[in-house]
Amino acid sequence: MPTTPDRANGDRAIGGAASYDLTEKMVPFLDRHLVFPLLEFLGNKNEDMLKAKYDLLSATNMVDYCTELYKELHHVEEVPEGTQRLTAPFERKRNQVLAEMAQLEQDAQKIIAVIENPEVIAALKQDKQHNRQFLEKEYGVRFPFTSEMAQDLFKYGRFQYSCGNYGGAGEILYHYRVLVSPRDRGAISADVELSGAGFPSLTRTTAGPQFVDVVKSTDAELDFAALWGKLACEILTGNWEVALEEVQNLKEHIESK
């Protein structure tokens, strides 16, 4: 079919628009969760795009969504046993995620039981200056937090993020930053292995000097990671005004170094 002038102009316009697409340049600097909305925005449902989404999220804990992507990609109603790119089939992976979520929730239960109380939430948001005294007097929460309590709260928030529960993760990180003061953070000595942009991955490591370097930077890195994580959560939930506030918090944190 011959190319009409209108069609030729349209093709040039599309090509011109594509030349301004910065997605490919931005992706290396973002974590997987922040890349996904960019792929969604492109709106392409072809096989290559579906595969890109599947490959992107298969390394996260968003198992249910990966299952649906697999079905759509392979045009099947059910996922055959053992066909996932990862080592475990979908159902087994899902069970592992649920089990780990339950364990992390149990580990952090002491502080979660307090911060999920509506009265506590209201008090913390209304009067941050006296929240520690309020929790000590009314709920027997002792400060400073132990290293384990702070780590457990942070790990639980990060795992919620990895599962795609950005709202829940944002709330947990908010409470982490409100309840763990800079003085308390200085006493924290979690084992943290940085994994690149944004939110670090918490893992145990015994790599000699690398372990020492990690521990020395832990308190500052955990605090910094919580700031980045909260910003990512607000972006991914579309809370733009709060996200702008978090950008300012990050700016102040960076400038204070």
Coordinates of C-alpha atoms in Angstrom, one line a residue:
M1 CA 0.0 0.0 0.0
P2 CA 1.5 3.4 -1.0
T3 CA 2.4 5.8 1.8
T4 CA 0.1 8.8 2.0
P5 CA 1.5 12.2 3.0
D6 CA -0.6 12.1 6.2
R7 CA 0.7 8.7 7.1
A8 CA 4.3 9.7 6.4
N9 CA 3.9 12.8 8.6
G10 CA 2.4 10.6 11.3
D11 CA 5.3 8.2 11.1
R12 CA 7.8 11.0 11.4
A13 CA 5.9 12.5 14.4
I14 CA 6.0 9.1 16.2
G15 CA 9.7 8.7 15.4
G16 CA 10.4 12.2 16.6
A17 CA 8.5 11.6 19.9
A18 CA 10.4 8.3 20.4
S19 CA 13.7 10.2 20.1
Y20 CA 12.7 12.2 23.2
D21 CA 11.8 9.1 25.2
L22 CA 14.3 9.0 28.1
T23 CA 13.1 5.7 29.6
E24 CA 16.1 3.7 28.4
K25 CA 18.5 6.2 29.8
M26 CA 16.6 6.4 33.2
V27 CA 16.2 2.7 33.8
P28 CA 19.8 1.9 34.9
F29 CA 19.5 4.4 37.8
L30 CA 16.2 3.1 39.2
D31 CA 15.2 0.0 41.1
R32 CA 12.8 -2.5 39.6
H33 CA 9.7 -1.1 41.3
L34 CA 10.3 2.4 39.9
V35 CA 11.0 1.0 36.4
F36 CA 7.7 -0.8 36.2
P37 CA 5.5 2.3 36.0
L38 CA 7.6 3.6 33.1
L39 CA 7.0 0.3 31.2
E40 CA 3.3 0.6 32.0
F41 CA 3.2 4.2 30.7
L42 CA 4.6 3.0 27.4
G43 CA 1.3 1.1 27.1
N44 CA 2.7 -1.5 24.7
K45 CA 1.1 -5.0 25.1
N46 CA 3.3 -6.9 22.6
E47 CA 5.2 -10.0 23.6
D48 CA 8.6 -8.2 24.1
M49 CA 7.0 -5.7 26.5
L50 CA 5.3 -8.5 28.5
K51 CA 8.5 -10.4 28.7
A52 CA 10.4 -7.3 29.9
K53 CA 7.8 -6.8 32.6
Y54 CA 8.0 -10.4 33.7
D55 CA 11.8 -10.4 33.7
L56 CA 11.8 -7.2 35.7
L57 CA 9.4 -8.3 38.4
S58 CA 10.4 -12.0 38.7
A59 CA 13.3 -10.9 40.9
T60 CA 10.8 -9.2 43.3
N61 CA 8.3 -10.8 45.7
M62 CA 5.3 -9.7 43.6
V63 CA 4.5 -13.4 42.9
D64 CA 0.8 -13.0 42.1
Y65 CA 1.4 -10.3 39.5
C66 CA 4.2 -12.4 37.9
T67 CA 1.9 -15.3 37.7
E68 CA -0.6 -13.2 35.7
L69 CA 2.1 -11.9 33.4
Y70 CA 3.3 -15.5 32.8
K71 CA -0.2 -16.6 31.8
E72 CA -0.6 -13.6 29.5
L73 CA 2.8 -14.1 28.0
H74 CA 2.3 -17.8 27.3
H75 CA -1.5 -17.7 26.6
V76 CA -2.3 -20.3 29.3
E77 CA -5.0 -20.4 32.0
E78 CA -2.7 -22.1 34.6
V79 CA 1.0 -22.0 35.2
P80 CA 2.6 -25.5 34.6
E81 CA 4.6 -26.8 37.5
G82 CA 8.3 -26.0 37.3
T83 CA 8.1 -23.6 34.4
Q84 CA 9.0 -20.4 36.2
R85 CA 12.3 -18.8 35.3
L86 CA 13.3 -18.8 38.9
T87 CA 14.2 -22.0 40.7
A88 CA 10.8 -22.5 42.4
P89 CA 7.4 -22.9 40.8
F90 CA 5.0 -20.0 41.4
E91 CA 3.0 -21.6 44.2
R92 CA 6.0 -22.6 46.1
K93 CA 7.5 -19.1 45.8
R94 CA 4.2 -17.6 47.0
N95 CA 4.3 -19.8 50.0
Q96 CA 7.9 -18.8 50.8
V97 CA 7.0 -15.2 50.5
L98 CA 4.0 -15.6 52.8
A99 CA 6.1 -17.5 55.3
E100 CA 8.8 -14.9 55.3
M101 CA 6.2 -12.1 55.7
A102 CA 4.7 -13.9 58.7
Q103 CA 8.2 -14.3 60.3
L104 CA 9.1 -10.7 59.7
E105 CA 5.8 -9.5 61.1
Q106 CA 6.3 -11.7 64.2
D107 CA 9.8 -10.3 64.7
A108 CA 8.6 -6.8 64.5
Q109 CA 5.4 -7.5 66.4
K110 CA 6.4 -5.7 69.7
I111 CA 6.6 -2.3 68.0
I112 CA 4.0 -3.0 65.3
A113 CA 1.3 -3.7 68.0
V114 CA 1.9 -0.2 69.3
I115 CA 2.2 1.8 66.1
E116 CA -0.9 0.2 64.6
N117 CA -3.0 1.4 67.5
P118 CA -5.2 4.3 66.1
E119 CA -4.7 6.3 69.2
V120 CA -0.9 6.0 68.9
I121 CA -1.0 6.9 65.2
A122 CA -3.1 10.0 65.9
A123 CA -0.8 11.1 68.8
L124 CA 2.4 10.6 66.7
K125 CA 1.1 12.6 63.8
Q126 CA -0.3 15.4 66.0
D127 CA 2.6 15.8 68.4
K128 CA 5.9 14.4 67.1
Q129 CA 7.9 16.3 69.7
H130 CA 6.4 14.4 72.6
N131 CA 5.6 11.0 71.0
R132 CA 8.4 9.2 72.7
Q133 CA 7.3 10.4 76.2
F134 CA 3.7 9.4 75.2
L135 CA 4.7 5.9 74.2
E136 CA 6.9 5.4 77.3
K137 CA 4.1 6.6 79.6
E138 CA 1.0 5.0 78.0
Y139 CA 2.4 1.9 76.4
G140 CA 5.6 1.1 78.2
V141 CA 7.8 1.4 75.1
R142 CA 11.4 2.0 76.2
F143 CA 13.8 4.2 74.4
P144 CA 16.3 4.1 72.9
F145 CA 15.2 1.1 70.7
T146 CA 17.4 -1.9 70.7
S147 CA 19.4 -2.6 67.6
E148 CA 17.2 -5.7 66.9
M149 CA 13.9 -3.7 67.2
A150 CA 15.1 -1.0 64.7
Q151 CA 16.4 -3.7 62.3
D152 CA 13.2 -5.7 62.5
L153 CA 11.0 -2.7 61.8
F154 CA 13.2 -1.6 58.8
K155 CA 13.4 -5.2 57.4
Y156 CA 9.6 -5.6 57.6
G157 CA 9.1 -2.3 55.8
R158 CA 11.5 -3.2 53.1
F159 CA 9.9 -6.6 52.6
Q160 CA 6.5 -5.0 52.2
Y161 CA 8.0 -2.8 49.5
S162 CA 9.4 -5.8 47.7
C163 CA 5.9 -7.4 47.6
G164 CA 4.4 -4.3 46.1
N165 CA 2.6 -3.1 49.2
Y166 CA 4.0 0.4 48.9
G167 CA 1.4 2.0 51.1
G168 CA 2.2 -0.3 54.0
A169 CA 5.9 0.0 53.5
G170 CA 5.6 3.8 53.5
E171 CA 3.8 3.8 56.8
I172 CA 6.4 1.5 58.4
L173 CA 9.2 3.7 57.2
Y174 CA 7.4 6.7 58.5
H175 CA 7.2 5.2 61.9
Y176 CA 10.8 4.1 61.7
R177 CA 12.0 7.6 61.1
V178 CA 9.7 9.1 63.8
L179 CA 10.5 6.6 66.5
V180 CA 14.2 6.0 65.9
S181 CA 15.9 9.3 66.7
P182 CA 19.4 10.2 65.4
R183 CA 20.9 9.3 68.7
D184 CA 19.3 5.9 68.6
R185 CA 20.4 5.3 65.0
G186 CA 24.0 5.8 66.1
A187 CA 23.7 2.7 68.3
I188 CA 22.3 0.5 65.6
S189 CA 24.7 -2.0 64.1
A190 CA 22.7 -4.0 61.5
D191 CA 24.5 -6.0 58.8
V192 CA 23.6 -4.2 55.5
E193 CA 24.8 -5.0 52.0
L194 CA 24.0 -2.1 49.7
S195 CA 22.4 -3.2 46.4
G196 CA 22.5 -0.1 44.3
A197 CA 19.8 2.6 43.8
G198 CA 17.4 3.6 46.4
F199 CA 16.5 0.9 48.9
P200 CA 19.3 -1.4 50.1
S201 CA 18.9 -5.1 50.6
L202 CA 19.4 -6.4 54.1
T203 CA 21.5 -9.5 54.2
R204 CA 24.1 -11.2 56.4
T205 CA 27.6 -11.2 55.1
T206 CA 30.9 -12.6 56.4
A207 CA 33.3 -11.2 53.8
G208 CA 36.0 -10.0 56.2
P209 CA 36.9 -6.4 55.4
Q210 CA 33.7 -5.9 53.4
F211 CA 31.8 -6.8 56.5
V212 CA 33.7 -4.2 58.6
D213 CA 33.1 -1.5 56.0
V214 CA 29.4 -2.3 55.9
V215 CA 29.0 -2.2 59.7
K216 CA 30.8 1.2 60.0
S217 CA 28.4 2.8 57.5
T218 CA 25.3 1.1 58.8
D219 CA 23.6 3.8 60.9
A220 CA 23.9 6.5 58.3
E221 CA 23.0 4.1 55.4
L222 CA 19.9 2.7 57.1
D223 CA 18.7 6.3 57.8
F224 CA 19.5 7.3 54.2
A225 CA 17.8 4.1 52.9
A226 CA 14.6 4.9 54.9
L227 CA 14.5 8.3 53.3
W228 CA 14.9 6.9 49.8
G229 CA 12.4 4.1 50.5
K230 CA 9.8 6.5 51.8
L231 CA 10.2 8.7 48.7
A232 CA 9.8 5.7 46.4
C233 CA 6.7 4.6 48.3
E234 CA 5.0 8.0 47.9
I235 CA 5.9 8.1 44.1
L236 CA 4.6 4.6 43.5
T237 CA 1.3 5.4 45.4
G238 CA 0.9 8.7 43.5
N239 CA 1.1 10.8 46.7
W240 CA 2.9 13.6 44.9
E241 CA 2.6 16.3 47.6
V242 CA 4.1 14.0 50.2
A243 CA 6.7 12.8 47.7
L244 CA 7.7 16.5 47.2
E245 CA 8.2 16.8 51.0
E246 CA 10.3 13.7 51.0
V247 CA 12.5 15.2 48.2
Q248 CA 13.0 18.2 50.5
N249 CA 13.9 15.9 53.4
L250 CA 16.5 14.1 51.2
K251 CA 17.9 17.4 50.0
E252 CA 18.4 18.6 53.6
H253 CA 19.9 15.2 54.6
I254 CA 22.4 15.3 51.7
E255 CA 23.3 18.9 52.3
S256 CA 23.9 18.3 56.0
K257 CA 26.6 15.7 55.3

